[in-house]
């Protein structure tokens, strides 16, 4: 089992990572006043485990999926907390994937200006990425994560046992973010290359998960509030990925991150930022997860969704984080027109099967 | 003009205090993308000043009064910000009293996980207290300030010119919090005594306002997140004041704080915590603002509202901050039954005109 710590000025976030983490660390929570947020899918599978582990604690079950990340659902959670008589010393447990973690984290940060928060991520994506680092959010006005707070969970309990019940698509989704970390960190990159035929192996996933969390923790420590540009690097692949996710939908977030990374790497290559073996290796890793990169019709229109992405401040510019070489990426700010042109070129290349 | 600074780990809050603060410091804001939140009453008086000063900036006007501190109004403000195309680099200006400051501050802390916030308090209460220190809130489930965040304004512009348009009742409301600071700080206490026939004089109010802000800033610096008990002292008079405010209504928040302080001081005296000349002086200061302390019927029922006040963690106990001697207060935790009994005794004493 690994322990990773994110210590900031007014919080300390402890991440327990590995087989047995759940059974080892939930017991210490039992004496607290607990409130559990989960979703229907997770509750169907783990309802019994939740009852056995947390006894009479109040449980709020939200519908599964990104569509639950709304102000309405958030208000429902807060109402349920008030109805259950939660006090300032209570602890909210976010038991589920990224959506549950994001919205429950926001509820915990708002209720009485902040109560205890423990993340128990049950998907690979949330284990490897979204449960760590304190970003909470709901979607608003058709913009992903437009509303939220920075609020560190006091504990994150990352137990690979939850991966056993995940559909393959959810594993692919998590691998999307894992490969993103490969583009940010040389050690993760090398480990991914060495295990490229082994990506779906659970022991490998357990190991690489703690590597990714360690990488993220180091970034968060340097830029908790996303102010100095360092945390922004975690958005690699996300500008285009989010735009496609908004416009086309139908795939998981992690898959869109990979497709976004693919398109953005094409841009990086065309502009002579990345190339050679490093480029080929990353593309080949993406290919292990996304068998067929989509050649989107209407890509010019989809690209415009990126303009409204909140990471972009200037109307006429798009900011991309692109891989450069092993363990190094850079921010690329280009005009919207050039961005659209390059995306279309990439699409045409994919379509031609080059 | 006075400048007071609250520097915490990830923020610096500058408070400009004095005649001319508005005209001096708003100009530097003009180059930013601005969004202004105000209320109907304030807009009726200062609509022209807002237009002249901030030109084409978007303005969201909410209805005046505590009833606007709801999730619904908060969502409306956030929607208006999104509709106006606010970016992460924008600045929200809270132009108004405590309600505007609390709800607009919460909106600023949530939009894109936090945008710039400038408080321009226009009431004595908000100048002296609520605009400083970073507590934001809306009411929820019939509990005052149940939802909120800690979010420091980058600037607070405290200009006494706004007091000229305030009704006398609003001045009384602010004096409620000012006398509370007198019970916390010896210098403020002495200044109040020396000017006890002069409390409504504007020059005196200007001076005492910056004293109170300095006192609050020192408290906030030691306990920004209300975690170690120090910030709790600012709740002097508030436990009982909030309970009466919730149950009886019909007076301003500051008046209820004073009435609450009166009742809680009776408790402190009965339990031999405070007494003598200090006690008499504070009671006499309260009398300068509240001519007639109410002898409430039904006080046993009203007291139960305090149980649900979020400052109280344990069901069967009530926590009060009570004045002890000059510049010193203490927390008093007593059982609900004893609390009710003592409140009723105080009421009977008031009724008997003793």
XYZ file of C-alpha atoms in Angstrom:
708
model
C 0.000 0.000 0.000
C 1.272 3.482 -0.831
C 0.588 6.706 1.037
C 0.840 10.015 -0.799
C 0.399 13.344 0.970
C -0.646 16.734 -0.417
C 0.056 19.256 2.299
C -1.094 22.788 1.542
C -1.382 25.781 3.847
C -4.768 25.064 5.303
C -5.275 21.394 4.509
C -3.593 18.044 4.398
C -4.850 15.476 1.939
C -3.788 11.853 2.509
C -4.102 9.391 -0.350
C -4.094 5.674 0.565
C -3.491 3.596 -2.484
C -3.488 -0.190 -2.960
C -5.230 -3.504 -2.293
C -6.814 -3.441 1.148
C -6.982 0.366 1.395
C -10.772 0.321 1.777
C -10.982 -2.208 4.603
C -7.983 -0.672 6.372
C -9.024 2.972 6.375
C -12.825 3.115 6.506
C -12.933 1.822 10.061
C -11.465 4.979 11.522
C -14.383 6.902 9.967
C -17.106 4.996 11.757
C -17.233 7.134 14.863
C -17.999 10.264 12.887
C -21.329 11.613 11.728
C -21.251 10.352 8.132
C -23.154 11.271 5.009
C -22.597 9.194 1.883
C -23.135 10.303 -1.704
C -23.129 7.665 -4.418
C -24.879 6.948 -7.720
C -27.429 4.348 -8.792
C -24.988 2.129 -10.680
C -22.511 2.052 -7.832
C -25.259 1.525 -5.266
C -26.640 -1.421 -7.229
C -23.273 -3.132 -6.930
C -22.015 -1.866 -3.572
C -25.215 -1.068 -1.653
C -24.594 -4.007 0.669
C -20.969 -3.079 1.255
C -22.060 0.483 2.074
C -24.689 -0.714 4.583
C -22.357 -3.228 6.188
C -19.498 -0.744 6.432
C -21.269 2.455 7.386
C -24.325 1.106 9.184
C -26.980 3.721 9.750
C -25.250 6.569 7.904
C -27.475 8.626 5.593
C -27.007 7.817 1.914
C -27.953 10.066 -1.005
C -28.122 8.256 -4.334
C -27.976 10.372 -7.492
C -28.609 9.120 -11.029
C -25.435 7.872 -12.728
C -23.729 9.918 -15.439
C -22.460 13.386 -16.297
C -26.039 14.686 -16.550
C -26.207 14.597 -12.760
C -23.571 17.303 -12.420
C -26.141 20.084 -12.108
C -27.030 22.795 -9.600
C -30.342 20.970 -9.099
C -28.685 17.720 -7.997
C -26.216 19.670 -5.888
C -29.114 21.381 -4.106
C -30.756 17.978 -3.560
C -27.608 16.679 -1.882
C -27.377 19.760 0.346
C -31.066 19.421 1.236
C -30.564 15.766 2.150
C -27.618 16.756 4.359
C -29.736 19.379 6.127
C -32.637 16.920 6.479
C -30.270 14.376 8.020
C -29.166 17.004 10.541
C -25.530 17.050 9.464
C -23.342 19.185 11.761
C -20.161 21.074 11.000
C -18.067 18.200 12.345
C -19.618 15.677 9.949
C -17.814 13.913 7.113
C -19.140 13.487 3.613
C -18.004 10.343 1.799
C -18.027 10.532 -1.992
C -18.410 6.877 -2.987
C -18.303 6.513 -6.760
C -16.723 7.789 -9.957
C -15.731 11.240 -11.149
C -19.245 12.675 -11.273
C -20.003 11.658 -7.682
C -16.602 12.942 -6.543
C -17.003 16.308 -8.267
C -20.525 17.096 -7.090
C -20.175 15.607 -3.591
C -16.887 17.475 -3.157
C -18.660 20.713 -4.038
C -21.464 19.931 -1.575
C -18.895 19.248 1.184
C -17.134 22.546 0.485
C -20.395 24.539 0.680
C -22.253 22.938 3.584
C -21.558 25.121 6.644
C -18.649 26.576 4.631
C -16.923 23.216 4.559
C -17.249 19.848 6.269
C -14.960 16.807 6.201
C -14.580 15.096 2.830
C -13.362 11.571 2.059
C -13.159 10.412 -1.534
C -13.592 6.701 -2.228
C -13.197 6.560 -6.013
C -14.615 3.426 -7.638
C -13.622 3.959 -11.271
C -10.151 3.922 -12.775
C -10.589 7.489 -14.005
C -11.515 8.843 -10.603
C -8.826 6.782 -8.859
C -6.099 7.956 -11.150
C -7.133 11.550 -11.531
C -10.342 13.285 -10.470
C -10.522 12.224 -6.800
C -7.131 13.786 -6.119
C -6.259 17.480 -6.030
C -9.374 19.155 -4.678
C -11.161 20.369 -7.798
C -14.919 20.142 -7.311
C -17.547 21.091 -9.888
C -20.914 20.986 -11.526
C -21.676 21.800 -15.154
C -23.630 24.988 -15.838
C -24.977 26.806 -18.870
C -23.717 23.957 -21.110
C -20.139 24.456 -19.929
C -18.375 21.582 -18.191
C -17.279 22.387 -14.638
C -18.247 26.060 -14.902
C -19.073 26.209 -11.183
C -16.943 24.737 -8.434
C -14.429 25.219 -5.668
C -10.950 24.138 -4.691
C -11.475 21.886 -1.686
C -9.036 19.189 -0.634
C -10.416 15.869 0.576
C -8.845 14.961 3.899
C -8.489 11.388 2.654
C -8.663 9.594 -0.685
C -9.044 5.820 -0.413
C -7.941 4.246 -3.688
C -8.648 0.514 -3.621
C -8.195 -1.506 -6.843
C -10.836 -3.999 -5.677
C -13.433 -1.648 -7.155
C -11.945 -2.101 -10.625
C -13.164 -5.719 -10.676
C -16.722 -4.632 -11.319
C -15.891 -2.031 -13.975
C -16.941 -2.514 -17.604
C -14.060 -2.522 -20.120
C -15.141 0.879 -21.349
C -14.520 2.378 -17.922
C -11.034 0.881 -17.873
C -10.398 2.465 -21.298
C -11.649 5.742 -19.899
C -9.124 5.607 -17.056
C -6.351 4.579 -19.425
C -7.069 7.802 -21.291
C -5.948 9.853 -18.310
C -3.105 7.425 -17.542
C -1.619 7.914 -20.999
C -2.014 11.666 -20.485
C 0.235 11.284 -17.436
C 2.634 9.360 -19.690
C 2.893 12.478 -21.825
C 3.660 14.564 -18.721
C 6.054 12.298 -16.824
C 9.007 10.382 -18.234
C 8.897 7.506 -15.739
C 5.217 6.873 -16.416
C 5.928 7.108 -20.153
C 8.663 4.471 -19.906
C 6.516 2.183 -17.762
C 3.663 2.482 -20.252
C 5.954 1.629 -23.158
C 7.382 -1.373 -21.304
C 3.883 -2.624 -20.533
C 2.178 -1.577 -23.727
C 0.793 -5.085 -24.275
C -0.203 -5.307 -20.683
C -2.227 -2.142 -20.131
C -5.392 -3.924 -19.008
C -3.614 -6.041 -16.399
C -4.923 -5.215 -12.933
C -1.588 -5.432 -11.153
C -0.091 -3.088 -13.697
C -3.038 -0.718 -13.280
C -2.615 -0.720 -9.503
C 1.038 0.248 -9.831
C 0.599 2.890 -12.509
C -2.331 4.413 -10.601
C -0.150 5.347 -7.641
C 2.499 6.681 -10.067
C -0.078 8.941 -11.711
C -1.392 10.137 -8.339
C 2.157 10.938 -7.247
C 2.668 12.924 -10.467
C -0.602 14.795 -9.964
C 0.137 15.475 -6.282
C 3.451 17.106 -7.230
C 1.683 19.348 -9.741
C -1.111 20.297 -7.313
C 1.419 21.145 -4.628
C 3.023 23.695 -6.939
C -0.226 25.262 -8.138
C -3.231 24.249 -6.042
C -5.463 27.043 -7.343
C -4.577 26.786 -11.010
C -2.991 30.221 -11.011
C 0.577 30.007 -12.267
C 0.219 27.755 -15.300
C 1.668 24.585 -13.752
C -1.639 22.855 -13.000
C -2.802 23.766 -16.478
C -0.449 21.101 -17.865
C -2.914 18.499 -16.513
C -5.266 19.712 -19.254
C -3.139 18.061 -21.923
C -5.529 16.693 -24.541
C -8.506 18.270 -22.791
C -9.114 21.393 -24.881
C -9.900 19.399 -28.002
C -11.188 16.437 -25.988
C -13.775 18.599 -24.203
C -14.816 20.256 -27.468
C -15.449 16.846 -29.081
C -17.139 15.542 -25.935
C -19.512 18.514 -25.925
C -20.211 18.387 -29.638
C -20.280 14.673 -30.443
C -20.770 12.879 -27.089
C -21.261 9.104 -27.032
C -17.824 8.191 -25.668
C -16.328 8.378 -22.205
C -14.385 11.393 -20.970
C -11.092 9.467 -20.967
C -11.613 8.306 -24.536
C -12.232 11.883 -25.600
C -9.075 12.956 -23.777
C -7.135 10.426 -25.848
C -8.805 11.445 -29.101
C -8.128 15.071 -28.162
C -4.502 14.207 -27.418
C -4.224 12.500 -30.796
C -5.506 15.552 -32.659
C -3.420 17.953 -30.581
C -0.300 15.870 -31.157
C -0.929 16.113 -34.866
C -0.980 19.887 -34.411
C 2.238 19.724 -32.352
C 3.894 17.653 -35.068
C 2.741 19.924 -37.883
C 4.108 22.930 -36.002
C 7.390 21.067 -35.370
C 6.956 20.930 -31.604
C 6.928 17.142 -31.265
C 8.101 14.417 -33.611
C 10.266 11.353 -34.106
C 10.132 8.240 -31.972
C 8.538 9.981 -28.989
C 5.644 11.050 -31.139
C 5.248 7.605 -32.712
C 5.348 5.894 -29.311
C 2.628 8.090 -27.818
C 0.443 7.609 -30.897
C 0.958 3.859 -30.627
C -0.023 3.914 -26.917
C -3.193 5.791 -27.809
C -3.870 3.127 -30.417
C -3.801 0.442 -27.693
C -6.871 2.047 -26.142
C -8.678 3.710 -29.059
C -8.592 1.184 -31.874
C -9.960 3.621 -34.434
C -9.474 7.370 -34.106
C -12.680 9.031 -35.391
C -12.456 11.121 -38.567
C -15.168 13.579 -37.601
C -17.478 15.288 -40.051
C -18.346 18.812 -39.108
C -15.097 19.204 -37.177
C -15.012 22.962 -37.888
C -18.219 23.371 -35.946
C -17.076 21.082 -33.123
C -13.870 23.100 -32.770
C -15.907 26.165 -31.896
C -17.023 24.421 -28.718
C -13.439 24.741 -27.524
C -13.678 28.493 -27.726
C -16.150 28.482 -24.908
C -14.095 26.133 -22.849
C -13.328 27.938 -19.628
C -9.624 27.286 -19.868
C -9.465 29.762 -22.705
C -9.441 33.391 -21.688
C -9.176 35.206 -24.991
C -12.005 34.925 -27.445
C -9.930 34.607 -30.520
C -7.287 32.203 -29.220
C -7.148 28.563 -28.224
C -4.752 27.323 -25.610
C -3.437 23.774 -25.976
C -1.038 21.837 -23.776
C 0.969 19.690 -26.166
C 3.627 16.997 -25.589
C 7.091 18.095 -26.675
C 9.491 15.350 -25.669
C 9.816 12.754 -22.902
C 8.456 14.295 -19.678
C 7.982 17.715 -21.197
C 5.008 19.552 -22.567
C 4.331 23.150 -23.505
C 1.459 25.553 -23.862
C 0.581 26.429 -27.414
C -1.661 29.430 -28.035
C -2.971 29.661 -31.572
C -5.710 31.530 -33.384
C -9.063 29.827 -33.689
C -8.868 29.789 -37.478
C -5.501 28.080 -37.508
C -6.736 25.627 -34.899
C -9.748 24.697 -37.027
C -7.596 24.329 -40.124
C -5.151 22.015 -38.347
C -7.923 19.878 -36.843
C -9.445 19.459 -40.293
C -6.062 18.463 -41.710
C -5.682 15.870 -38.979
C -9.176 14.557 -39.671
C -8.395 14.261 -43.401
C -5.199 12.357 -42.614
C -7.132 9.970 -40.333
C -9.812 9.524 -42.972
C -7.226 8.751 -45.640
C -5.753 6.160 -43.266
C -2.294 7.653 -43.507
C -7.556 57.233 4.470
C -6.524 53.980 6.150
C -5.262 50.811 4.494
C -5.644 47.495 6.291
C -4.237 44.260 4.860
C -5.300 40.662 5.482
C -2.579 38.483 4.009
C -3.285 34.763 4.091
C -1.481 31.928 2.335
C -3.204 32.144 -1.002
C -4.757 35.577 -0.946
C -4.191 39.162 -0.010
C -7.153 41.286 0.906
C -6.679 45.071 0.919
C -9.170 47.249 2.744
C -9.249 50.944 1.812
C -11.110 52.905 4.391
C -12.088 56.562 4.499
C -13.577 59.548 2.664
C -12.564 59.432 -0.988
C -11.853 55.672 -1.034
C -14.451 55.069 -3.729
C -13.273 57.688 -6.202
C -9.618 56.849 -5.566
C -9.735 53.072 -5.986
C -12.475 52.265 -8.484
C -10.537 53.746 -11.368
C -7.925 51.015 -11.352
C -10.730 48.487 -11.899
C -12.002 50.006 -15.128
C -9.710 48.075 -17.457
C -10.966 44.731 -16.213
C -13.964 42.730 -17.335
C -16.434 43.757 -14.624
C -19.676 42.294 -13.353
C -21.636 44.239 -10.746
C -24.114 42.803 -8.278
C -26.326 45.212 -6.367
C -29.873 45.376 -4.996
C -32.940 47.402 -5.961
C -32.727 49.894 -3.104
C -29.061 50.613 -3.720
C -29.574 50.807 -7.471
C -32.395 53.309 -7.049
C -29.996 55.620 -5.249
C -26.685 54.830 -6.939
C -27.712 53.601 -10.402
C -26.295 56.737 -11.991
C -23.042 56.533 -10.066
C -22.689 52.884 -11.153
C -23.282 53.742 -14.829
C -20.950 56.739 -14.738
C -18.221 54.850 -12.942
C -18.339 51.440 -14.594
C -19.735 52.338 -18.008
C -20.871 49.326 -19.958
C -20.266 46.718 -17.237
C -23.023 44.144 -16.748
C -25.166 44.789 -13.681
C -27.325 42.216 -11.893
C -29.910 43.740 -9.563
C -31.438 41.484 -6.912
C -34.386 42.352 -4.674
C -33.331 44.040 -1.424
C -33.403 42.162 1.871
C -32.375 38.932 3.580
C -34.982 36.978 1.574
C -32.699 37.290 -1.459
C -30.002 35.144 0.152
C -31.225 31.970 -1.558
C -29.802 29.318 -3.861
C -32.292 30.526 -6.476
C -30.942 34.096 -6.477
C -27.392 32.769 -6.399
C -28.112 30.692 -9.503
C -29.609 33.748 -11.207
C -26.425 35.723 -10.560
C -24.268 32.885 -11.923
C -26.527 32.596 -14.970
C -26.231 36.341 -15.600
C -22.432 36.052 -15.355
C -22.409 33.217 -17.889
C -24.808 35.117 -20.174
C -22.519 38.146 -20.023
C -19.611 35.939 -21.080
C -17.566 36.479 -17.931
C -14.073 34.942 -18.158
C -11.827 33.614 -15.429
C -9.929 36.903 -15.334
C -13.078 38.937 -14.624
C -13.853 40.810 -11.415
C -17.166 40.767 -9.606
C -18.040 43.919 -7.697
C -20.435 43.493 -4.778
C -22.016 46.937 -4.500
C -24.402 47.059 -1.561
C -25.030 45.882 1.961
C -24.424 42.601 3.741
C -26.885 40.550 1.712
C -25.341 41.645 -1.588
C -21.830 41.064 -0.233
C -22.610 37.579 1.066
C -24.375 36.252 -2.031
C -22.149 38.009 -4.577
C -19.065 36.796 -2.709
C -20.363 33.230 -2.938
C -21.034 33.664 -6.667
C -17.483 34.977 -7.181
C -16.009 32.017 -5.311
C -17.948 29.482 -7.410
C -17.782 30.908 -10.933
C -14.917 29.100 -12.694
C -13.769 28.068 -9.203
C -13.122 31.666 -8.278
C -12.892 35.035 -10.008
C -11.779 38.425 -8.705
C -13.953 39.950 -5.991
C -14.167 43.573 -4.853
C -16.526 44.517 -2.042
C -17.972 48.035 -2.030
C -20.109 48.007 1.129
C -22.776 50.713 1.251
C -24.245 50.133 4.720
C -22.603 50.696 8.074
C -23.085 47.026 8.979
C -21.364 45.748 5.868
C -18.613 48.391 6.120
C -17.811 47.581 9.681
C -18.166 43.831 9.534
C -19.582 41.620 6.804
C -17.581 42.876 3.804
C -14.313 41.995 5.544
C -12.943 38.537 6.262
C -14.106 36.412 3.356
C -17.211 34.689 4.702
C -19.758 34.262 1.922
C -23.192 32.684 2.286
C -26.781 32.063 1.384
C -29.517 30.896 3.752
C -30.836 27.359 3.237
C -33.441 25.142 4.835
C -34.450 28.015 7.154
C -30.929 28.254 8.556
C -29.025 31.491 8.167
C -25.779 31.154 6.195
C -26.007 27.345 6.018
C -24.242 27.312 2.637
C -21.154 29.314 1.795
C -17.419 29.487 1.311
C -14.384 31.241 2.710
C -13.289 33.557 -0.069
C -11.271 36.715 0.492
C -12.146 39.802 -1.542
C -9.013 41.194 -3.160
C -10.191 44.679 -2.214
C -12.763 46.197 0.098
C -13.561 49.850 -0.587
C -15.100 51.383 2.527
C -16.278 54.910 1.788
C -18.352 56.776 4.413
C -20.038 58.819 1.671
C -22.495 55.930 1.296
C -23.677 56.431 4.870
C -25.265 59.756 3.882
C -28.146 57.996 2.184
C -28.752 55.429 4.940
C -31.942 55.477 7.014
C -31.374 55.832 10.785
C -32.371 52.224 11.275
C -29.443 51.084 9.132
C -27.063 53.180 11.227
C -28.475 51.524 14.356
C -27.931 48.166 12.711
C -24.246 48.949 12.116
C -23.873 50.312 15.645
C -25.007 46.893 16.841
C -21.891 45.286 15.399
C -19.722 48.238 16.458
C -20.728 47.796 20.104
C -20.013 44.073 19.703
C -16.438 45.066 18.758
C -16.435 47.228 21.886
C -17.034 44.082 23.897
C -14.109 42.370 22.142
C -11.520 45.144 22.067
C -10.547 47.476 24.899
C -9.562 50.447 22.728
C -12.863 50.360 20.876
C -14.671 50.010 24.209
C -12.952 53.114 25.585
C -13.588 55.099 22.429
C -17.279 54.158 22.550
C -17.560 55.211 26.169
C -15.846 58.525 25.444
C -18.221 59.165 22.539
C -21.340 57.624 23.976
C -23.352 60.784 23.291
C -21.866 61.057 19.881
C -22.456 57.595 18.368
C -24.418 58.839 15.366
C -21.821 61.422 14.347
C -20.432 60.594 10.919
C -16.842 61.520 11.658
C -16.919 59.326 14.720
C -18.430 56.484 12.677
C -15.699 56.812 10.054
C -13.010 56.517 12.693
C -14.571 53.670 14.650
C -15.263 51.761 11.417
C -11.586 51.440 10.609
C -10.896 50.451 14.238
C -13.465 47.655 14.006
C -12.088 46.473 10.665
C -8.589 46.392 12.152
C -9.888 44.323 15.048
C -11.676 41.921 12.707
C -8.652 41.639 10.398
C -6.496 40.583 13.352
C -9.008 37.893 14.295
C -9.388 36.627 10.714
C -5.628 36.430 10.324
C -5.421 34.055 13.292
C -8.344 31.866 12.252
C -9.428 32.450 8.659
C -11.429 29.223 8.427
C -13.164 29.394 11.801
C -11.345 26.307 13.032
C -9.504 27.092 16.246
C -12.131 29.029 18.184
C -10.615 32.499 17.715
C -12.927 33.644 14.925
C -15.858 32.316 16.910
C -15.463 35.275 19.292
C -16.921 37.465 16.524
C -20.202 35.681 17.209
C -20.611 37.503 20.504
C -24.307 38.222 20.910
C -25.127 36.263 17.765
C -26.363 32.950 19.193
C -29.305 34.556 20.954
C -29.517 37.372 18.396
C -29.932 34.894 15.513
C -32.499 32.882 17.465
C -34.617 35.995 18.082
C -34.094 37.180 14.504
C -35.331 33.831 13.182
C -38.263 33.588 15.577
C -39.502 37.165 15.895
C -38.085 39.064 12.913
C -39.070 42.677 12.297
C -35.793 44.287 13.365
C -32.415 44.595 11.670
C -29.618 42.073 12.153
C -27.501 44.546 14.119
C -30.378 45.358 16.446
C -30.874 41.676 17.128
C -27.145 41.324 17.809
C -27.489 44.021 20.477
C -30.627 42.492 21.958
C -28.865 39.114 21.921
C -25.829 40.677 23.610
C -28.089 42.186 26.252
C -29.688 38.828 27.082
C -26.356 36.992 26.975
C -24.771 39.572 29.270
C -27.556 38.957 31.736
C -26.612 35.271 31.597
C -22.930 36.171 32.057
C -23.794 38.311 35.056
C -26.045 35.692 36.616
C -23.266 33.122 36.259
C -20.748 35.569 37.753
C -18.709 35.880 34.570
C -19.184 39.619 34.059
C -20.305 42.356 36.402
C -19.553 45.718 37.952
C -18.842 48.887 36.038
C -17.818 47.080 32.833
C -21.189 45.369 32.725
C -23.092 48.582 33.445
C -21.165 50.504 30.795
C -21.858 47.954 28.069
C -25.546 47.833 28.993
C -25.649 51.606 28.852
C -24.009 51.621 25.382
C -26.611 49.146 24.168
C -29.279 51.485 25.568
C -27.949 54.294 23.343
C -28.997 52.269 20.302
C -31.904 50.130 21.515
C -34.079 52.428 23.538
C -36.291 49.637 24.802
C -35.051 46.049 25.095
C -37.976 43.776 24.154
C -39.465 41.540 26.875
C -40.429 38.711 24.584
C -43.403 36.449 25.105
C -42.826 32.906 24.047
C -39.088 33.219 24.681
C -38.798 29.512 25.549
C -39.893 28.649 22.023
C -37.659 31.282 20.443
C -34.649 29.918 22.332
C -35.055 26.587 20.574
C -34.176 28.300 17.296
C -30.674 28.722 18.674
C -30.294 24.969 18.919
C -30.381 24.748 15.185
C -27.963 27.580 14.740
C -24.998 26.154 12.885
C -22.486 27.439 15.386
C -23.746 24.849 17.828
C -22.412 21.354 17.319
C -23.977 19.396 20.149
C -27.727 18.960 20.247
C -28.169 19.465 23.919
C -25.804 22.389 24.411
C -25.739 26.039 23.486
C -22.493 27.876 22.912
C -22.388 31.560 23.788
C -19.551 34.057 23.511
C -19.952 36.366 26.502
C -18.083 39.520 27.570
C -15.978 39.002 30.688
C -14.026 42.187 31.263
C -12.504 44.986 29.155
C -11.173 43.445 25.920
C -11.867 39.898 27.018
C -14.656 37.476 26.296
C -15.101 33.752 26.844
C -17.047 30.848 25.433
C -19.802 29.601 27.654
C -21.345 26.219 26.893
C -24.532 25.532 28.798
C -27.383 23.060 28.544
C -30.419 24.108 26.549
C -32.700 23.949 29.591
C -30.493 26.223 31.644
C -30.207 28.580 28.676
C -33.990 28.807 28.340
C -34.406 29.342 32.059
C -31.869 32.181 32.094
C -33.375 33.872 29.027
C -36.799 33.791 30.685
C -35.318 35.289 33.854
C -33.775 38.078 31.827
C -37.080 38.673 30.055
C -38.912 38.867 33.383
C -36.367 41.359 34.685
C -36.788 43.494 31.554
C -40.563 43.274 31.858
C -40.446 44.333 35.487
C -38.340 47.290 34.394
C -35.638 46.442 36.909
